[in-house]
Structures are given as C-alpha cells and as structure tokens.
Tab-separated table of C-alpha atoms in Angstrom:
chain	number	residue	atom	x	y	z
A	825	UNK	CA	80.971	138.338	14.273
A	826	UNK	CA	83.608	141.089	14.419
A	827	UNK	CA	86.850	140.899	12.381
A	828	UNK	CA	88.869	140.761	15.551
A	829	UNK	CA	87.003	137.530	16.507
A	830	UNK	CA	87.791	136.045	13.070
A	831	UNK	CA	91.445	136.962	13.433
A	832	UNK	CA	91.600	135.266	16.874
A	833	UNK	CA	89.729	132.271	15.448
A	834	UNK	CA	92.238	131.964	12.538
A	835	UNK	CA	95.219	132.397	14.923
A	836	UNK	CA	93.945	129.665	17.089
A	837	UNK	CA	93.266	127.249	14.203
A	838	UNK	CA	96.187	124.739	14.076
A	839	UNK	CA	96.066	122.733	10.923
A	840	UNK	CA	98.826	120.485	9.759
A	841	UNK	CA	100.137	120.898	6.209
A	842	UNK	CA	100.188	117.106	5.765
A	843	UNK	CA	98.144	115.926	2.801
A	844	UNK	CA	97.742	119.458	1.544
A	845	UNK	CA	97.225	119.753	-2.184
A	846	UNK	CA	99.229	121.689	-4.734
A	847	UNK	CA	97.701	124.059	-7.192
A	848	UNK	CA	97.846	121.308	-9.900
A	849	UNK	CA	96.181	118.818	-7.667
A	850	UNK	CA	93.451	121.320	-6.748
A	851	UNK	CA	93.102	122.210	-10.436
A	852	UNK	CA	92.250	118.623	-11.333
A	853	UNK	CA	90.017	118.203	-8.430
A	854	UNK	CA	88.018	121.193	-9.418
A	855	UNK	CA	87.929	120.314	-13.101
A	856	UNK	CA	86.528	116.917	-12.257
A	857	UNK	CA	83.921	118.381	-9.938
A	858	UNK	CA	82.652	120.445	-12.792
A	859	UNK	CA	83.073	117.896	-15.611
A	860	UNK	CA	80.260	115.647	-14.510
A	861	UNK	CA	77.076	114.132	-15.904
A	862	UNK	CA	75.993	117.418	-17.445
A	863	UNK	CA	78.790	117.132	-20.021
A	864	UNK	CA	77.491	113.906	-21.597
A	865	UNK	CA	73.851	115.023	-21.587
A	866	UNK	CA	74.630	118.614	-22.948
A	867	UNK	CA	74.822	117.433	-26.595
A	868	UNK	CA	71.288	115.985	-26.479
A	869	UNK	CA	69.793	119.342	-25.240
A	870	UNK	CA	72.083	121.266	-27.566
A	871	UNK	CA	70.350	119.562	-30.582
A	872	UNK	CA	66.957	120.580	-29.145
A	873	UNK	CA	67.929	124.255	-29.231
A	874	UNK	CA	70.242	124.202	-32.230
A	875	UNK	CA	74.088	124.207	-32.180
A	876	UNK	CA	74.440	127.908	-32.979
A	877	UNK	CA	71.841	129.156	-30.561
A	878	UNK	CA	73.348	126.940	-27.801
A	879	UNK	CA	76.504	129.076	-27.913
A	880	UNK	CA	74.511	132.246	-26.940
A	881	UNK	CA	72.728	130.287	-24.197
A	882	UNK	CA	75.874	128.704	-22.751
A	883	UNK	CA	78.084	131.765	-22.592
A	884	UNK	CA	76.016	133.776	-20.102
A	885	UNK	CA	75.538	130.725	-17.920
A	886	UNK	CA	79.279	129.993	-17.905
A	887	UNK	CA	80.132	133.657	-17.255
A	888	UNK	CA	77.664	133.794	-14.382
A	889	UNK	CA	79.107	130.628	-12.893
A	890	UNK	CA	82.688	131.966	-13.018
A	891	UNK	CA	81.665	135.288	-11.482
A	892	UNK	CA	79.490	133.781	-8.678
A	893	UNK	CA	82.307	131.416	-7.819
A	894	UNK	CA	84.744	134.349	-7.551
A	895	UNK	CA	82.231	136.157	-5.299
A	896	UNK	CA	82.028	133.151	-2.997
A	897	UNK	CA	85.851	132.788	-2.881
A	898	UNK	CA	86.231	136.495	-2.151
A	899	UNK	CA	83.943	136.232	0.854
A	900	UNK	CA	85.845	133.171	2.210
A	901	UNK	CA	89.162	134.899	1.705
A	902	UNK	CA	87.957	138.050	3.571
A	903	UNK	CA	86.591	136.036	6.450
A	904	UNK	CA	89.991	134.243	6.768
A	905	UNK	CA	88.574	131.346	8.709
A	906	UNK	CA	90.150	127.935	8.481
A	907	UNK	CA	88.038	124.982	7.272
A	908	UNK	CA	85.174	127.214	6.314
A	909	UNK	CA	82.342	125.680	4.279
A	910	UNK	CA	79.663	127.104	1.939
A	911	UNK	CA	77.066	126.885	4.685
A	912	UNK	CA	79.414	128.651	7.147
A	913	UNK	CA	79.751	131.608	4.725
A	914	UNK	CA	75.942	131.872	4.395
A	915	UNK	CA	75.533	131.496	8.177
A	916	UNK	CA	77.952	134.321	8.871
A	917	UNK	CA	76.646	136.676	6.165
A	918	UNK	CA	72.930	135.960	5.885
A	919	UNK	CA	72.029	134.296	9.162
A	920	UNK	CA	70.956	130.867	10.461
A	921	UNK	CA	67.613	130.628	8.637
A	922	UNK	CA	69.323	131.213	5.298
A	923	UNK	CA	72.052	128.784	6.124
A	924	UNK	CA	69.472	126.064	6.918
A	925	UNK	CA	67.784	126.708	3.543
A	926	UNK	CA	71.188	126.493	1.821
A	927	UNK	CA	71.852	123.171	3.608
A	928	UNK	CA	68.580	121.701	2.343
A	929	UNK	CA	69.177	122.973	-1.168
A	930	UNK	CA	72.700	121.526	-1.160
A	931	UNK	CA	71.502	118.067	-0.003
A	932	UNK	CA	68.763	117.950	-2.610
A	933	UNK	CA	71.039	119.088	-5.455
A	934	UNK	CA	73.812	116.687	-4.611
A	935	UNK	CA	71.422	113.832	-4.161
A	936	UNK	CA	69.951	114.678	-7.557
A	937	UNK	CA	73.423	114.677	-9.181
A	938	UNK	CA	74.310	111.342	-7.558
A	939	UNK	CA	71.019	109.884	-8.862
A	940	UNK	CA	71.988	111.089	-12.413
A	941	UNK	CA	75.436	109.463	-12.027
A	942	UNK	CA	73.830	106.252	-10.929
A	943	UNK	CA	71.331	106.301	-13.871
A	944	UNK	CA	74.295	106.642	-16.231
A	945	UNK	CA	76.315	103.916	-14.609
A	946	UNK	CA	73.191	101.638	-14.628
A	947	UNK	CA	72.419	102.297	-18.250
A	948	UNK	CA	76.176	101.714	-19.031
A	949	UNK	CA	76.035	98.317	-17.307
A	950	UNK	CA	72.845	97.431	-19.243
A	951	UNK	CA	74.273	98.586	-22.617
A	952	UNK	CA	77.694	96.806	-22.055
A	953	UNK	CA	76.010	93.521	-21.194
A	954	UNK	CA	73.644	93.837	-24.126
A	955	UNK	CA	76.610	94.144	-26.536
A	956	UNK	CA	77.710	90.649	-25.459
A	957	UNK	CA	74.108	89.206	-25.672
A	958	UNK	CA	73.198	89.475	-22.036
A	959	UNK	CA	69.977	91.381	-21.315
A	960	UNK	CA	69.434	92.826	-17.835
A	961	UNK	CA	66.496	94.589	-16.293
A	962	UNK	CA	67.094	98.043	-14.789
A	963	UNK	CA	66.907	96.762	-11.243
A	964	UNK	CA	69.452	94.063	-12.035
A	965	UNK	CA	71.954	96.609	-13.383
A	966	UNK	CA	71.338	98.811	-10.400
A	967	UNK	CA	72.240	95.915	-8.104
A	968	UNK	CA	75.491	95.339	-10.020
A	969	UNK	CA	76.592	98.914	-9.430
A	970	UNK	CA	76.244	98.350	-5.599
A	971	UNK	CA	79.569	96.508	-5.593
A	972	UNK	CA	81.438	99.692	-6.467
A	973	UNK	CA	79.197	102.650	-5.469
A	974	UNK	CA	78.593	101.628	-1.850
A	975	UNK	CA	82.311	101.262	-0.853
A	976	UNK	CA	83.067	104.685	-2.484
A	977	UNK	CA	80.218	106.262	-0.462
A	978	UNK	CA	82.046	105.688	2.763
A	979	UNK	CA	85.174	107.659	1.843
A	980	UNK	CA	85.164	110.710	4.151
A	981	UNK	CA	88.497	112.425	3.435
A	982	UNK	CA	88.614	114.721	0.426
A	983	UNK	CA	92.381	114.394	0.366
A	984	UNK	CA	91.907	110.831	-1.003
A	985	UNK	CA	91.051	112.374	-4.394
A	986	UNK	CA	94.303	114.435	-4.795
A	987	UNK	CA	95.775	111.689	-6.969
A	988	UNK	CA	92.656	109.955	-8.200
A	989	UNK	CA	91.017	113.109	-9.513
A	990	UNK	CA	93.830	113.531	-12.045
A	991	UNK	CA	93.370	109.994	-13.361
A	992	UNK	CA	89.613	110.600	-13.375
A	993	UNK	CA	90.141	113.666	-15.505
A	994	UNK	CA	92.316	111.690	-17.923
A	995	UNK	CA	89.703	108.953	-18.113
A	996	UNK	CA	87.042	111.493	-19.005
A	997	UNK	CA	89.199	112.944	-21.681
A	998	UNK	CA	89.944	109.493	-23.097
A	999	UNK	CA	86.212	108.761	-23.203
A	1000	UNK	CA	85.608	111.973	-25.101
A	1001	UNK	CA	88.492	111.219	-27.488
A	1002	UNK	CA	86.831	107.935	-28.490
A	1003	UNK	CA	83.539	109.921	-29.181
A	1004	UNK	CA	85.484	112.405	-31.242
A	1005	UNK	CA	87.177	109.557	-33.231
A	1006	UNK	CA	83.712	108.157	-34.002
A	1007	UNK	CA	82.626	111.630	-35.173
A	1008	UNK	CA	85.657	111.806	-37.394
A	1009	UNK	CA	84.763	108.443	-39.021
A	1010	UNK	CA	81.237	109.691	-39.634
A	1011	UNK	CA	82.331	113.091	-40.922
A	1012	UNK	CA	84.742	111.343	-43.383
A	1013	UNK	CA	81.727	109.519	-44.779
A	1014	UNK	CA	79.829	112.812	-45.248
A	1015	UNK	CA	77.325	112.031	-42.430
A	1016	UNK	CA	76.928	115.468	-40.930
A	1017	UNK	CA	74.558	118.458	-41.264
A	1018	UNK	CA	74.539	121.963	-39.916
A	1019	UNK	CA	70.874	122.561	-40.653
A	1020	UNK	CA	69.633	122.487	-37.063
A	1021	UNK	CA	71.156	125.792	-35.996
A	1022	UNK	CA	68.485	127.748	-34.082
A	1023	UNK	CA	65.419	126.630	-32.157
A	1024	UNK	CA	64.641	129.368	-29.681
A	1025	UNK	CA	61.464	127.723	-28.411
A	1026	UNK	CA	63.370	125.004	-26.562
A	1027	UNK	CA	65.814	127.454	-24.905
A	1028	UNK	CA	64.782	126.532	-21.336
A	1029	UNK	CA	65.087	122.760	-22.009
A	1030	UNK	CA	68.764	123.575	-22.217
A	1031	UNK	CA	69.615	126.088	-19.508
A	1032	UNK	CA	69.260	123.815	-16.539
A	1033	UNK	CA	71.578	121.147	-18.003
A	1034	UNK	CA	74.101	123.896	-18.881
A	1035	UNK	CA	74.102	125.002	-15.263
A	1036	UNK	CA	74.832	121.452	-14.196
A	1037	UNK	CA	77.854	121.551	-16.467
A	1038	UNK	CA	79.073	124.048	-13.939
A	1039	UNK	CA	78.240	121.962	-10.882
A	1040	UNK	CA	81.440	122.503	-8.867
A	1041	UNK	CA	80.194	125.387	-6.598
A	1042	UNK	CA	79.711	123.004	-3.711
A	1043	UNK	CA	83.291	121.699	-3.747
A	1044	UNK	CA	84.926	125.107	-4.101
A	1045	UNK	CA	85.607	125.684	-0.496
A	1046	UNK	CA	86.599	122.142	0.535
A	1047	UNK	CA	89.127	122.121	-2.368
A	1048	UNK	CA	90.252	125.695	-1.501
A	1049	UNK	CA	90.716	124.519	2.125
A	1050	UNK	CA	92.798	121.531	0.943
A	1051	UNK	CA	95.452	123.879	-0.587
A	1052	UNK	CA	98.648	124.919	1.129
A	1053	UNK	CA	98.041	128.530	0.184
A	1054	UNK	CA	94.339	129.244	-0.053
A	1055	UNK	CA	94.794	132.727	-1.647
A	1056	UNK	CA	96.148	131.014	-4.744
A	1057	UNK	CA	92.833	129.203	-5.264
A	1058	UNK	CA	91.047	131.946	-7.121
A	1059	UNK	CA	93.101	131.625	-10.288
A	1060	UNK	CA	93.056	127.807	-9.932
A	1061	UNK	CA	89.269	127.905	-9.862
A	1062	UNK	CA	89.030	130.209	-12.851
A	1063	UNK	CA	91.383	128.072	-14.920
A	1064	UNK	CA	89.585	124.868	-13.870
A	1065	UNK	CA	86.144	126.294	-14.783
A	1066	UNK	CA	87.359	127.523	-18.161
A	1067	UNK	CA	88.857	124.097	-18.945
A	1068	UNK	CA	85.708	122.233	-17.921
A	1069	UNK	CA	83.268	124.597	-19.725
A	1070	UNK	CA	85.460	124.571	-22.819
A	1071	UNK	CA	85.438	120.749	-22.992
A	1072	UNK	CA	81.672	120.611	-22.481
A	1073	UNK	CA	80.719	123.091	-25.147
A	1074	UNK	CA	83.381	121.837	-27.622
A	1075	UNK	CA	82.074	118.221	-27.389
A	1076	UNK	CA	78.478	119.409	-27.843
A	1077	UNK	CA	79.242	121.541	-30.874
A	1078	UNK	CA	81.210	118.756	-32.532
A	1079	UNK	CA	78.762	115.939	-31.910
A	1080	UNK	CA	75.467	117.643	-32.691
A	1081	UNK	CA	76.088	118.158	-36.406
A	1082	UNK	CA	77.361	114.558	-36.655
A	1083	UNK	CA	74.668	112.565	-34.853
A	1084	UNK	CA	71.821	115.013	-35.693
A	1085	UNK	CA	68.317	113.703	-35.009
A	1086	UNK	CA	69.653	110.247	-33.960
A	1087	UNK	CA	71.467	111.768	-30.962
A	1088	UNK	CA	70.638	110.077	-27.732
A	1089	UNK	CA	70.265	111.524	-24.156
A	1090	UNK	CA	73.610	110.003	-23.117
A	1091	UNK	CA	76.226	110.972	-25.626
A	1092	UNK	CA	78.458	107.894	-25.597
A	1093	UNK	CA	75.498	105.634	-26.433
A	1094	UNK	CA	75.493	107.108	-29.932
A	1095	UNK	CA	78.551	105.123	-30.945
A	1096	UNK	CA	77.477	102.373	-33.285
A	1097	UNK	CA	80.743	100.407	-33.111
A	1098	UNK	CA	80.275	98.181	-30.023
A	1099	UNK	CA	84.012	98.124	-29.277
A	1100	UNK	CA	84.358	101.954	-29.427
A	1101	UNK	CA	81.185	102.269	-27.295
A	1102	UNK	CA	82.414	99.820	-24.694
A	1103	UNK	CA	85.774	101.603	-24.452
A	1104	UNK	CA	84.134	105.036	-24.103
A	1105	UNK	CA	81.714	103.726	-21.421
A	1106	UNK	CA	84.538	102.258	-19.422
A	1107	UNK	CA	86.587	105.437	-19.504
A	1108	UNK	CA	83.689	107.741	-18.580
A	1109	UNK	CA	82.353	105.322	-15.945
A	1110	UNK	CA	85.808	105.398	-14.269
A	1111	UNK	CA	85.699	109.243	-14.407
A	1112	UNK	CA	82.160	109.382	-12.844
A	1113	UNK	CA	83.098	106.840	-10.141
A	1114	UNK	CA	86.005	109.078	-9.071
A	1115	UNK	CA	83.726	112.130	-9.056
A	1116	UNK	CA	80.736	110.484	-7.352
A	1117	UNK	CA	82.201	110.634	-3.778
A	1118	UNK	CA	83.263	114.246	-4.363
A	1119	UNK	CA	79.639	115.210	-5.046
A	1120	UNK	CA	78.326	113.041	-2.162
A	1121	UNK	CA	80.863	114.448	0.248
A	1122	UNK	CA	79.274	117.869	1.053
A	1123	UNK	CA	75.745	116.485	1.321
A	1124	UNK	CA	76.695	113.774	3.841
A	1125	UNK	CA	78.858	116.191	5.673
A	1126	UNK	CA	75.931	118.488	6.191
A	1127	UNK	CA	73.619	115.718	7.460
A	1128	UNK	CA	76.334	114.491	9.807
A	1129	UNK	CA	76.926	117.974	11.095
A	1130	UNK	CA	73.226	118.499	11.812
A	1131	UNK	CA	73.032	115.290	13.846
A	1132	UNK	CA	76.229	115.831	15.696
A	1133	UNK	CA	75.206	119.393	16.543
A	1134	UNK	CA	71.976	118.064	18.096
A	1135	UNK	CA	73.919	115.486	20.081
A	1136	UNK	CA	76.217	118.125	21.445
A	1137	UNK	CA	73.424	120.646	22.152
A	1138	UNK	CA	73.581	120.185	25.883
A	1139	UNK	CA	77.351	120.688	25.890
A	1140	UNK	CA	76.952	123.839	23.931
A	1141	UNK	CA	74.343	125.139	26.373
A	1142	UNK	CA	76.831	124.643	29.184
A	1143	UNK	CA	79.384	126.765	27.355
A	1144	UNK	CA	77.521	130.044	26.562
A	1145	UNK	CA	80.756	131.997	26.234
A	1146	UNK	CA	81.582	130.147	23.016
A	1147	UNK	CA	79.455	131.281	20.148
A	1148	UNK	CA	78.108	128.996	17.392
A	1149	UNK	CA	80.751	129.789	14.777
A	1150	UNK	CA	83.679	129.327	17.191
A	1151	UNK	CA	82.133	126.042	18.398
A	1152	UNK	CA	81.834	124.907	14.802
A	1153	UNK	CA	85.491	125.599	14.225
A	1154	UNK	CA	86.544	123.869	17.451
A	1155	UNK	CA	84.599	120.798	16.445
A	1156	UNK	CA	86.387	120.726	13.083
A	1157	UNK	CA	89.728	120.968	14.822
A	1158	UNK	CA	89.178	118.204	17.389
A	1159	UNK	CA	90.576	115.088	15.785
A	1160	UNK	CA	88.366	115.448	12.757
A	1161	UNK	CA	85.515	113.942	14.868
A	1162	UNK	CA	82.888	114.781	12.189
A	1163	UNK	CA	84.556	112.469	9.774
A	1164	UNK	CA	85.337	109.617	12.198
A	1165	UNK	CA	83.924	106.091	11.391
A	1166	UNK	CA	81.067	106.165	13.877
A	1167	UNK	CA	77.880	104.153	13.732
A	1168	UNK	CA	75.813	107.307	13.107
A	1169	UNK	CA	77.860	108.262	10.089
A	1170	UNK	CA	77.700	104.804	8.638
A	1171	UNK	CA	73.957	104.720	9.112
A	1172	UNK	CA	73.579	108.131	7.490
A	1173	UNK	CA	75.557	107.136	4.374
A	1174	UNK	CA	73.776	103.842	4.068
A	1175	UNK	CA	70.306	105.465	4.186
A	1176	UNK	CA	71.432	108.125	1.780
A	1177	UNK	CA	72.571	105.574	-0.690
A	1178	UNK	CA	69.387	103.496	-0.291
A	1179	UNK	CA	67.302	106.626	-1.031
A	1180	UNK	CA	69.431	107.499	-4.081
A	1181	UNK	CA	69.016	103.935	-5.511
A	1182	UNK	CA	65.224	104.008	-4.910
A	1183	UNK	CA	64.734	107.359	-6.731
A	1184	UNK	CA	67.106	106.430	-9.560
A	1185	UNK	CA	64.961	103.425	-10.375
A	1186	UNK	CA	61.842	105.585	-10.904
A	1187	UNK	CA	63.365	108.610	-12.759
A	1188	UNK	CA	61.718	108.615	-16.275
A	1189	UNK	CA	63.972	110.755	-18.405
A	1190	UNK	CA	67.576	111.816	-17.458
A	1191	UNK	CA	67.823	115.033	-19.559
A	1192	UNK	CA	64.457	116.484	-18.197
A	1193	UNK	CA	65.435	115.421	-14.618
A	1194	UNK	CA	68.791	117.194	-14.953
A	1195	UNK	CA	67.221	120.318	-16.416
A	1196	UNK	CA	64.779	120.453	-13.461
A	1197	UNK	CA	67.653	119.982	-10.908
A	1198	UNK	CA	69.815	122.623	-12.620
A	1199	UNK	CA	67.018	125.118	-13.008
A	1200	UNK	CA	65.936	125.159	-9.392
A	1201	UNK	CA	68.772	124.077	-7.171
A	1202	UNK	CA	71.671	124.886	-9.598
A	1203	UNK	CA	70.362	128.464	-9.904
A	1204	UNK	CA	69.931	128.911	-6.108
A	1205	UNK	CA	73.300	127.466	-5.165
A	1206	UNK	CA	75.463	128.572	-8.031
A	1207	UNK	CA	74.024	132.034	-8.578
A	1208	UNK	CA	71.721	133.434	-5.935
A	1209	UNK	CA	73.416	132.517	-2.541
A	1210	UNK	CA	76.955	133.611	-3.557
A	1211	UNK	CA	75.659	137.017	-4.852
A	1212	UNK	CA	73.626	137.666	-1.772
A	1213	UNK	CA	76.507	136.608	0.580
A	1214	UNK	CA	78.986	138.890	-1.185
A	1215	UNK	CA	76.445	141.785	-1.280
A	1216	UNK	CA	75.678	141.661	2.422
A	1217	UNK	CA	79.231	140.940	3.567
A	1218	UNK	CA	80.932	143.754	1.725
A	1219	UNK	CA	78.201	146.379	2.007
A	1220	UNK	CA	79.700	147.835	5.205
A	1221	UNK	CA	83.280	147.732	3.984
A	1222	UNK	CA	85.313	149.957	1.747
A	1223	UNK	CA	85.517	147.209	-0.895
A	1224	UNK	CA	83.799	148.167	-4.198
A	1225	UNK	CA	80.604	146.184	-4.916
A	1226	UNK	CA	80.266	144.802	-8.500
A	1227	UNK	CA	76.626	145.812	-8.905
A	1228	UNK	CA	76.598	145.081	-12.612
A	1229	UNK	CA	77.747	141.481	-11.895
A	1230	UNK	CA	75.126	141.131	-9.215
A	1231	UNK	CA	72.400	142.253	-11.634
A	1232	UNK	CA	73.566	140.093	-14.584
A	1233	UNK	CA	73.945	136.870	-12.468
A	1234	UNK	CA	70.575	137.317	-10.749
A	1235	UNK	CA	68.802	137.873	-14.055
A	1236	UNK	CA	70.241	134.617	-15.410
A	1237	UNK	CA	69.223	132.843	-12.105
A	1238	UNK	CA	65.602	134.108	-12.116
A	1239	UNK	CA	65.084	133.265	-15.789
A	1240	UNK	CA	66.457	129.740	-15.288
A	1241	UNK	CA	64.488	129.113	-12.125
A	1242	UNK	CA	61.122	130.209	-13.429
A	1243	UNK	CA	61.119	129.263	-17.115
A	1244	UNK	CA	63.442	126.275	-16.805
A	1245	UNK	CA	61.468	124.734	-14.057
A	1246	UNK	CA	58.201	125.177	-15.896
A	1247	UNK	CA	59.576	123.589	-19.078
A	1248	UNK	CA	61.124	120.680	-17.154
A	1249	UNK	CA	57.824	119.920	-15.243
A	1250	UNK	CA	55.850	120.164	-18.416
A	1251	UNK	CA	58.133	117.708	-20.141
A	1252	UNK	CA	58.191	115.176	-17.283
A	1253	UNK	CA	54.443	115.167	-16.857
C-alpha cells in the first residue's frame, strides 16, 4: 500500500476523542499488562539459576523487549493508520501468510497466559480455603473461579480498564509489599543466605519466564490507539516497561536469598503467616483479575475478526475497488461492529473460556509451562515479528536501520526458542 493511500485512509478515519486515555492512564494500563503472572513465578526460577547469574540473564531479555517494542511502535507511527493492530502491521509489512501465522501465535500465547492466571487463581482459592480448614479439590476451586472469570471475559471495550488498571497496579504493589514485609521479618531473624549465586546449567529454565515478565507486546497498539496523542506513547511505553521490569527483578532478588531452597513456584505461597498470605493472595488476585481481560482481549478480537471476515466475504467480493486493508479500517469504523454483543461473539468467548479451563486442569507444573510458552511464543511475538516488520518496512526509506539492534534481539530470540523450549519439554516430560 502506498503512503498516499495511508494518508487518505487516516484522513477518512473519524474517531471520537471520547473515552480517550491520558498518558498516565496508558502508563498504568501498560504496566499492568507487563506485570503479570511471570512476576510471581520469576523468584522460583531465579533460585534455580542463582540470584547473581539471574541479573545477567534478565538484562538482555529486558533490553530486547524494550527495543522490539520501540521498533513496533515506530512502524505503527510511520504507517499513521487509525485503530491499527499488531496483525495489521505484520499484514502490511510482511504479507497475509505471515499475518496469519502471527494471529495463531498470538492466540496460543494469550490462551497460555490466561491458563497461567487461572492456575494461580485456582491455587489461591485452594490455599485460602485450606487456611480456614476447608479442603477443596482442584476442579472444585476451578468452578469457584467461574463466578468472577466468566463475566470479565465478556468485556469487549479496552477503555473499561482506564480506571481499573490503576487500582490493579496498586493492588499488585500492595501484594508485593506484604511479601517484602515477610522477607523483612525473616531477615531480622537471620534467615537468609547468598550462597546460591550462580548456576549456569539451569539458564534456559529461566529465560522463558523472564520473557513472560515482558508480556505486554500484544497490548501495545490497542493502548497506543486509546491515547489522545498516539505519538506520545513511545515514552509512555518505555517508562511503563522499565517500571514493570524493575519491580519484577527487584522482588526476585530480594526474595530468593530469604526463602532459599524452600521457595515455591508461586511466590506469595511462601508466606508462613496465614494472615499475611491471605492478604497477599487477595491483593494479587485482584491485580490479575483486572489484567486477565486485557490479555484475553487481543486473542478473542483476532478470532472474532476471522469469523466476521468470512461472513462478509461475499460483500468484499462485490466491492473489488476496496482493498483488504481499507476494508479492515472501514469495518472498525462502522459502529464498532466487531465488538458488538452478537451471538457469535458470545459463543466464541464461551468456547475460549471452556478450553482455557479444561487445559488449566491438566497443566502439571506452572513454572515449566510458563517457560515453554515464553520460549516459543514469547520469543516469536516479542522479538522476531517486530524486528522483521521494522526491517522490511524501513528498508526502502531514508530512515536509518538499527542493524545492531536487529542482530542482538534476534540472537536472544533464537537462543530462547531453541534451548528454552528443549529444557522446558525435558522438564515437563
């Protein structure tokens, strides 16, 4: 598509400024989309590689995430198309086949993340009830989460989270504060050790989870689109990622020397005081509940778009003068039809949730599962696709290409995909 066509497309896009988010609201939205389940599993895998060695593993992952996000934002800003999604960027720059591959990878990663959230919430319910003498089986705890998870799954408007994401961020911070207080109590009793500093052999048990601490790549463009001035989003995104990554690594480095070999796969279950554990579980559960729909949003949006495009195929054939990208934009601008409460959309969300619940019941070990998801889909979505899109889009322009950044990010991605996947499969089998 030529630049002239994009300019015309942008000029014809009439979007109201109602419900637009401020930079602060976008900041909290993006922090919350990055500060997910990976943050409370990271301490467990940090212990497996050693607290000191984890710093050298986390820094290149975090740097690559920031750089790849900047590359994706740069392509979206240069295209200057309203309501553009990650898949639209790949479709325009790499073609339809690559865009379809991206869609599949997005759906699988987000379903995996939602499964991890559900496992945490299920275990939280089980642990909380156990503290008051009530013992539940896993399937019973899963059923209890239905009361909250299912209604949240039908929220279709990302603007709903402008206010709630801020409180979700505060809830996550409060949950971590309770953990830090427990660490302080243990430290004051001399219950700490810095002996486990380096364990290079387990490096690729760590990398995939570290990538999922940077899981916000899929919400970058929807949050960017929600801002009044999209060009301000680059700095908002950088500050948000630095905040989220800083919190994740700080919590891991504090808790590992304290809990040592007793550390559990889910951080907040290490608290021995039942009252502190309950408070921490409540806070972090609230945080994940407010993040869960943000992660489910792009996956369901992709599936809905695929089905709606098939339904409108005959209409598209009757209008050959409108190309696919322009038709995509027109569909987005016509009364938000893709997000309407239709029977098809309700069925899609219901089936998606049933699949997530079914898989969550059979997942054996959360940290290995997250490492597997991060190593494959996290590397593809967070690293590979943004680099390729930026490389192809700007190769025929006068814009300088950061070849050093391309090389570094792709090396991190390939190592994580190959070695991380092998280690995860070996651990789960």
